[in-house]
CSV table of C-alpha atoms in Angstrom, one decimal:
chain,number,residue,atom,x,y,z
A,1,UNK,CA,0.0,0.0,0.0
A,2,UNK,CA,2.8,2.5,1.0
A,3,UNK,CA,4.5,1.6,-2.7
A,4,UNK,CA,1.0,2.5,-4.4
A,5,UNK,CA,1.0,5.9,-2.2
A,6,UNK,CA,4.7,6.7,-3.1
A,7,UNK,CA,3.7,5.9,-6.4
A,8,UNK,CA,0.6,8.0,-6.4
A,9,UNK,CA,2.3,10.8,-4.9
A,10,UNK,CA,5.3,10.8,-7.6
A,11,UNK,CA,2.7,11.0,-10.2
A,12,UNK,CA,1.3,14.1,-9.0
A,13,UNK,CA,4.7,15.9,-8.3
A,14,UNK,CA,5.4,14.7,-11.9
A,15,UNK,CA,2.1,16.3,-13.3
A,16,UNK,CA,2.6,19.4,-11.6
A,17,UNK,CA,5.9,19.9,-12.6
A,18,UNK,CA,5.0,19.5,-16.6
A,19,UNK,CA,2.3,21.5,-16.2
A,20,UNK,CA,4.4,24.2,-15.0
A,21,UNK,CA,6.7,23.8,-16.9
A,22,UNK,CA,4.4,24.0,-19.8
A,23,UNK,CA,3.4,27.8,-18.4
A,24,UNK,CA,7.0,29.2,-18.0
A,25,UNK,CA,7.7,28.4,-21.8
A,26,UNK,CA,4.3,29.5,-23.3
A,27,UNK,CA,5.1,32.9,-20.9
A,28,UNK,CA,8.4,33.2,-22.4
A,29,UNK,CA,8.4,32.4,-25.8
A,30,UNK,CA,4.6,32.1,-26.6
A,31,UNK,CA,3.7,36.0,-26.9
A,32,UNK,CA,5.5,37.7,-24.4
A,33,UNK,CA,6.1,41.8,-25.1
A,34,UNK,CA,8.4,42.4,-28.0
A,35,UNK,CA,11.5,43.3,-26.2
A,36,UNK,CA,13.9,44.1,-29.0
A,37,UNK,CA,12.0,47.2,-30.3
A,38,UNK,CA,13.1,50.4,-30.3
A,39,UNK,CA,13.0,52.1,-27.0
A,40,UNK,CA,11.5,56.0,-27.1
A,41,UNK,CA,14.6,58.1,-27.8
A,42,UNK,CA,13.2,61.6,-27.8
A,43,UNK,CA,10.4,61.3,-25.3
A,44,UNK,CA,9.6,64.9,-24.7
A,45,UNK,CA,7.2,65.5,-26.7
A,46,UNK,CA,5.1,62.6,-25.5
A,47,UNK,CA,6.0,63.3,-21.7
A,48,UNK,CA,4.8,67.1,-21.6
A,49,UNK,CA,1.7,65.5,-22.8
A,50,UNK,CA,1.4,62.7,-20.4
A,51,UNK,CA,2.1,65.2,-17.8
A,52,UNK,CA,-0.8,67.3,-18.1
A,53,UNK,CA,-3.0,63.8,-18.1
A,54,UNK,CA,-1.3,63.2,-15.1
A,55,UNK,CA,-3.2,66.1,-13.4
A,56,UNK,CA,-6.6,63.9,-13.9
A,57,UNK,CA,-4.9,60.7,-13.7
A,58,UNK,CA,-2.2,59.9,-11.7
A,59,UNK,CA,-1.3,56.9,-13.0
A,60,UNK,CA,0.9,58.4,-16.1
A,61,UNK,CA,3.1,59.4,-13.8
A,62,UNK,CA,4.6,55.4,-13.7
A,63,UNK,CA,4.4,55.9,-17.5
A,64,UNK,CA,6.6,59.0,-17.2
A,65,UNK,CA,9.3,57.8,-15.1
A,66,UNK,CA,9.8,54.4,-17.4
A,67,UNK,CA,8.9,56.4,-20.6
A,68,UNK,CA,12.2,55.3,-22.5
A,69,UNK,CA,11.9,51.6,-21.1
A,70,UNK,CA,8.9,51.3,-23.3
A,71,UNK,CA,8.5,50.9,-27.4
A,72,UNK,CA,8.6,54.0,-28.7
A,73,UNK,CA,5.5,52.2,-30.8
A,74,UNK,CA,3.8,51.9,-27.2
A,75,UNK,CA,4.2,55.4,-26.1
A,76,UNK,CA,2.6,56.5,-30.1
A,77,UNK,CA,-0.1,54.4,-29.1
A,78,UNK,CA,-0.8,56.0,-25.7
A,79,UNK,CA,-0.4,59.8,-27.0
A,80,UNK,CA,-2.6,58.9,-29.8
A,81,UNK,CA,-5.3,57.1,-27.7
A,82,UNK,CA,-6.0,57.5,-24.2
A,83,UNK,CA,-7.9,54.4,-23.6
A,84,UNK,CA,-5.0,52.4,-23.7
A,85,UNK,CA,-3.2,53.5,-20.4
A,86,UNK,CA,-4.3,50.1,-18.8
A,87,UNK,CA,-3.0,48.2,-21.8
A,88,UNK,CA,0.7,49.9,-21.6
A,89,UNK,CA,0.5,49.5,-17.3
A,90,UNK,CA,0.6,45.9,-17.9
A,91,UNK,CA,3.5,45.2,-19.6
A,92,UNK,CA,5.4,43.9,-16.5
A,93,UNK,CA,2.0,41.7,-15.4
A,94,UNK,CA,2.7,38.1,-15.7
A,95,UNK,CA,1.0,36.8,-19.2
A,96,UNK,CA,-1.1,33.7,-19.3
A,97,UNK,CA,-0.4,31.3,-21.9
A,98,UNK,CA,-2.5,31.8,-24.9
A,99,UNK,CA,-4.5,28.6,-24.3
A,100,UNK,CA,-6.0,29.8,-21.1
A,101,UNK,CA,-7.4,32.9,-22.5
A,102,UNK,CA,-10.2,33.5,-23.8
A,103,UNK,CA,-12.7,36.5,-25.3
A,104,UNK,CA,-14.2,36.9,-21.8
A,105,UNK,CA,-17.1,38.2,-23.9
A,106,UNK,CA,-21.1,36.9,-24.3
A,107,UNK,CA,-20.3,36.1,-27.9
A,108,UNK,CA,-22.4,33.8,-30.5
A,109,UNK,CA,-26.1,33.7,-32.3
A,110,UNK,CA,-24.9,36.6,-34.3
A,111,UNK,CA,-23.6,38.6,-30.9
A,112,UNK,CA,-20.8,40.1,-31.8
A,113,UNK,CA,-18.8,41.0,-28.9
A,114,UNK,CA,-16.8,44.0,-28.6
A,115,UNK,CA,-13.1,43.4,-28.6
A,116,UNK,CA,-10.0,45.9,-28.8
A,117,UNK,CA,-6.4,44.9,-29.9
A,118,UNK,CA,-4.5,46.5,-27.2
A,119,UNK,CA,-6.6,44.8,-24.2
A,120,UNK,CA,-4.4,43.8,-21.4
A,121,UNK,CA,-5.0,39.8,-22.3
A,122,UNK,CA,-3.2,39.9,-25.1
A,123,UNK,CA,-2.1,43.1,-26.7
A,124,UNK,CA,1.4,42.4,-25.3
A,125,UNK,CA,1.2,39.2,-27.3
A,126,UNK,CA,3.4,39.2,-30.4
A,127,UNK,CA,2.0,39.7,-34.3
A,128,UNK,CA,4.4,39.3,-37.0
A,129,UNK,CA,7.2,42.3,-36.3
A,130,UNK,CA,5.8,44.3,-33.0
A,131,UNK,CA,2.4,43.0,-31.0
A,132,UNK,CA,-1.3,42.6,-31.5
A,133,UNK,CA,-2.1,46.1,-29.8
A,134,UNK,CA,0.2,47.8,-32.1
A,135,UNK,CA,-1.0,45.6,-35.8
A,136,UNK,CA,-3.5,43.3,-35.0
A,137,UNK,CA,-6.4,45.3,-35.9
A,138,UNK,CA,-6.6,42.5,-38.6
A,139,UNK,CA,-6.6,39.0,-36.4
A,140,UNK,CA,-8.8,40.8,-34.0
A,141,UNK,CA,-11.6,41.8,-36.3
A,142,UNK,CA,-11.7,38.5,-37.7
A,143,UNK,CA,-11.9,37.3,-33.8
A,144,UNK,CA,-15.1,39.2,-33.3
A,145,UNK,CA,-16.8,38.2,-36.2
A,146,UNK,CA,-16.1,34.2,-35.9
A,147,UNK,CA,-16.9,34.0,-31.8
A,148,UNK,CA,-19.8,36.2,-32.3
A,149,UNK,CA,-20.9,33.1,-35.4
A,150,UNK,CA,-19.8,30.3,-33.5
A,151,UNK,CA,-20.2,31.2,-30.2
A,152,UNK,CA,-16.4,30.0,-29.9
A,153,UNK,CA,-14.6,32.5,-27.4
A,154,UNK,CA,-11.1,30.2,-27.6
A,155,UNK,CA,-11.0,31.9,-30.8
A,156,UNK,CA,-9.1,34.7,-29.6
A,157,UNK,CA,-6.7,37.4,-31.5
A,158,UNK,CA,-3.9,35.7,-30.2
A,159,UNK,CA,-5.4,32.2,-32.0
A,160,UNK,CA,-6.2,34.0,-35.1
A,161,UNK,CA,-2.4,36.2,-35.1
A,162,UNK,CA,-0.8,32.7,-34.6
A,163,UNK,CA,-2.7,31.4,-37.8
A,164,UNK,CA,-1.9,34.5,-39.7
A,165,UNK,CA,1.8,34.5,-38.8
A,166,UNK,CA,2.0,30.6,-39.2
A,167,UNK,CA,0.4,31.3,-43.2
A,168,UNK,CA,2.4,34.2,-44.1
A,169,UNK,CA,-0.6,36.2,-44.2
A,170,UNK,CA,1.2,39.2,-41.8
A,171,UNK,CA,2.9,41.3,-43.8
A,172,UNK,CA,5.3,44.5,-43.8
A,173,UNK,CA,2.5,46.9,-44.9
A,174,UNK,CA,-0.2,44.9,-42.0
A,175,UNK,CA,-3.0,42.1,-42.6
A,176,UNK,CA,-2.6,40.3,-45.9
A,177,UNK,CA,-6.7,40.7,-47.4
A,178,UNK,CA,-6.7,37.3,-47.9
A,179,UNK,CA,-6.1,36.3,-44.2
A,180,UNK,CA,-10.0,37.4,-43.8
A,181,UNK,CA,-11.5,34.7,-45.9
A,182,UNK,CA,-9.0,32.0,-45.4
A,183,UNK,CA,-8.9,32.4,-41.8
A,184,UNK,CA,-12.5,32.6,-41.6
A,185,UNK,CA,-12.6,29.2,-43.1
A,186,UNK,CA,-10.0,27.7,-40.6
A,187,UNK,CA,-13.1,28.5,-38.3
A,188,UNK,CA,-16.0,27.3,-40.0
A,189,UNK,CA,-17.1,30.7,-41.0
A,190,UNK,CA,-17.6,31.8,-44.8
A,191,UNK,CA,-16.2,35.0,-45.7
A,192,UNK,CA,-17.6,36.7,-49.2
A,193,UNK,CA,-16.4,40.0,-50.9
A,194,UNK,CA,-19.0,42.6,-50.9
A,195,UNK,CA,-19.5,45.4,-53.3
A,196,UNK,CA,-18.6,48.7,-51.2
A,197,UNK,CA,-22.6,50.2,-51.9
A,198,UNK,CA,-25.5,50.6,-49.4
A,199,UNK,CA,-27.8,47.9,-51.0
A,200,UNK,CA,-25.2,45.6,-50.0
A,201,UNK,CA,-24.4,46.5,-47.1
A,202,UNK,CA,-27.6,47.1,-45.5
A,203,UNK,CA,-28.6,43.3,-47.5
A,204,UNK,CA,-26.1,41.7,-45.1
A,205,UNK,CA,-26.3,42.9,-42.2
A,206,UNK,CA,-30.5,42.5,-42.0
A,207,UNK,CA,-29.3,38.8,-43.1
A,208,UNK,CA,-27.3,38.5,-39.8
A,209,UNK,CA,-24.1,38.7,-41.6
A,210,UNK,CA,-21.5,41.1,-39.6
A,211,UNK,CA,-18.8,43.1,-42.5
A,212,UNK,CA,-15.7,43.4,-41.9
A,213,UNK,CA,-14.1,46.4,-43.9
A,214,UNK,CA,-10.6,47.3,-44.7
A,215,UNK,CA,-10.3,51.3,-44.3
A,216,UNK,CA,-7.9,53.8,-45.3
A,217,UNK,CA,-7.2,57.0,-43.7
A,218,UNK,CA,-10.2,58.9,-42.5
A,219,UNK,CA,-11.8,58.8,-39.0
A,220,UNK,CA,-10.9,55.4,-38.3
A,221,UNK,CA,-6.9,55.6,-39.2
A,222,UNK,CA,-4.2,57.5,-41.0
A,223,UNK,CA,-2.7,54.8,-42.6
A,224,UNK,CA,-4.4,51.3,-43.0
A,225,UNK,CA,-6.9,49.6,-40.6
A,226,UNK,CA,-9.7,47.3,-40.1
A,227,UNK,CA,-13.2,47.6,-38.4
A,228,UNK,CA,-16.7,45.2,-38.2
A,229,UNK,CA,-19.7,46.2,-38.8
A,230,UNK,CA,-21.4,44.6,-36.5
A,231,UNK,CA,-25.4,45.1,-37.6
A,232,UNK,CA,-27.6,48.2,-37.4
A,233,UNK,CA,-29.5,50.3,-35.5
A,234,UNK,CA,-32.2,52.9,-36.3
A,235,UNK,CA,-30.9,52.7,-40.0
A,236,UNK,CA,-27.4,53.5,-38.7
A,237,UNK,CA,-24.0,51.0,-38.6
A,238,UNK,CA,-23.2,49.4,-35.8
A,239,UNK,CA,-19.4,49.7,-35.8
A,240,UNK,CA,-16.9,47.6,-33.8
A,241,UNK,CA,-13.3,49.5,-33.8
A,242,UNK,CA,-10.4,46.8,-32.2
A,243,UNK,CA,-8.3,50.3,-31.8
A,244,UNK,CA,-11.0,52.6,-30.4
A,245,UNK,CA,-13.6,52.4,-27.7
A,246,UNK,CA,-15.2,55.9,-28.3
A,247,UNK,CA,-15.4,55.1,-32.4
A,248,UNK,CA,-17.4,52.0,-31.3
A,249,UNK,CA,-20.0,54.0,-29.2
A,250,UNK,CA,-21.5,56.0,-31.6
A,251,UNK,CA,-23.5,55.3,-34.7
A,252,UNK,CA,-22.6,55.5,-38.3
A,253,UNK,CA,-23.9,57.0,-41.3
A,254,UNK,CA,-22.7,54.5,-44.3
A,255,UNK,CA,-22.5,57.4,-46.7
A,256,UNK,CA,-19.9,59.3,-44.5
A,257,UNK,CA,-17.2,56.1,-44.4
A,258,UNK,CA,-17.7,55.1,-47.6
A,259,UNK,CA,-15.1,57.0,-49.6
A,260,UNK,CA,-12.7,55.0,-47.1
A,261,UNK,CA,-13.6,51.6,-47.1
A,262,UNK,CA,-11.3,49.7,-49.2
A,263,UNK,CA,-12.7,46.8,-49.3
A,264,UNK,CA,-15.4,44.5,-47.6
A,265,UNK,CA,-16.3,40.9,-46.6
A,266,UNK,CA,-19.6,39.7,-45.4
A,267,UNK,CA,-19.5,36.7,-43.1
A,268,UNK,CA,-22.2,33.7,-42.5
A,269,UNK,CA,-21.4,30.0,-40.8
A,270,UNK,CA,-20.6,27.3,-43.8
């Protein structure tokens, strides 16, 4: 009996040791924050600003006094968009391996939850050259539309980067297009190319079919970017921006986005 305990016992230790072994290497190598980018090297411009935040909210003080430990990417981020002071905080946090997280969202039926690149779960996590909060605007579009479908919320923007990284799909200039069909099939979700016009908008959407649209610069970005829509509401968009909380509050007139949608894809389960 003593030999069964021992043995028992040794199992356990055993178990408990892979497993944690397991979480140190998906924390180290597995999406950790991308340590080898450029450090701010002028940051006064950014800390004059941060100081008069700091007169409402003391905690950009901490952001201050680290301001050239961060990516200089980060610190753009943060001058650019408030919300994301929580986000840039938890860079020292420890960081869950990417199969324990998920959405934390009511998601499926044609929900579409509300998700943002730079959240604290995995905006640290890494996307082809920097992390998600910085260029995954792409994976984490794609994330809200196939939980929302499927009702899935493992399938997370960290799932969906790993994909698009694993399938050359990231690229220098951002999210490859075609990363927004053939992901969506990796899921069980059909993605179709929609013609950039009302009619087909409008079409979809009353279908239960969430968009998601590529954008150029305009009030969603200055560069390249992308955004769901994610049905409608008294004849207006609902509009799900991964980089803005604010954009995502308010209603939207298709007519005054349409000169910058690039392109569009209506989704639906296969």
């Amino acid at each position: 009996m003593k030999k069964k305990r021992k043995l028992k016992k040794s199992i356990k230790i055993a178990i408990a040791f892979v497993v944690l072994l397991i979480i140190a290497v998906y924390t180290r190598g597995s999406g950790t924050e991308n340590t080898d980018a450029i450090p701010v090297e002028n940051p006064t411009k950014y800390t004059e600003e941060f100081q008069k935040r700091a007169k409402e909210d003391n905690r950009y003080n901490e952001v201050i006094q680290n301001i050239e430990s961060y990516p200089e990417d980060v610190i753009k981020l943060l001058y650019s968009n408030g919300e994301t002071l929580d986000f840039v905080l938890s860079r020292d946090n420890f960081k869950k391996p990417s199969f324990l997280i998920n959405i934390g969202e009511e998601c499926g039926d044609g929900k579409i939850p509300r998700l943002q690149q730079w959240d604290p779960k995995w905006g640290w996590y890494e996307y082809g050259d920097n992390v998600l909060a910085i260029n995954g605007c792409g994976p984490t579009a794609l994330s809200m539309v196939v939980s929302g479908l499927t009702g899935d919320k493992d399938i997370t923007p960290i799932k969906i980067a790993k994909y698009s990284d694993k399938h050359g799909f990231h690229e220098a200039a951002g999210t490859n297009w075609n990363l927004m069909v053939e992901g969506a099939k990796k899921y069980g979700v059909k993605g179709l190319a929609i013609d950039n016009t009302k009619s087909s908008f409008e079409s979809a959407l009353k279908n239960g079919n969430p968009i998601i649209c590529s954008v150029g610069p305009g009030y969603f970005t200055r560069e390249g970017h992308f955004i769901v829509i994610a049905g409608m509401k008294d004849g207006q968009l609902v509009i799900h921006d991964p980089n803005n909380i604010a954009r995502s509050e308010k209603l939207w007139n298709y007519n005054d986005i349409k000169s910058q949608i690039k392109a569009a894809w209506a989704y639906s389960l296969e």
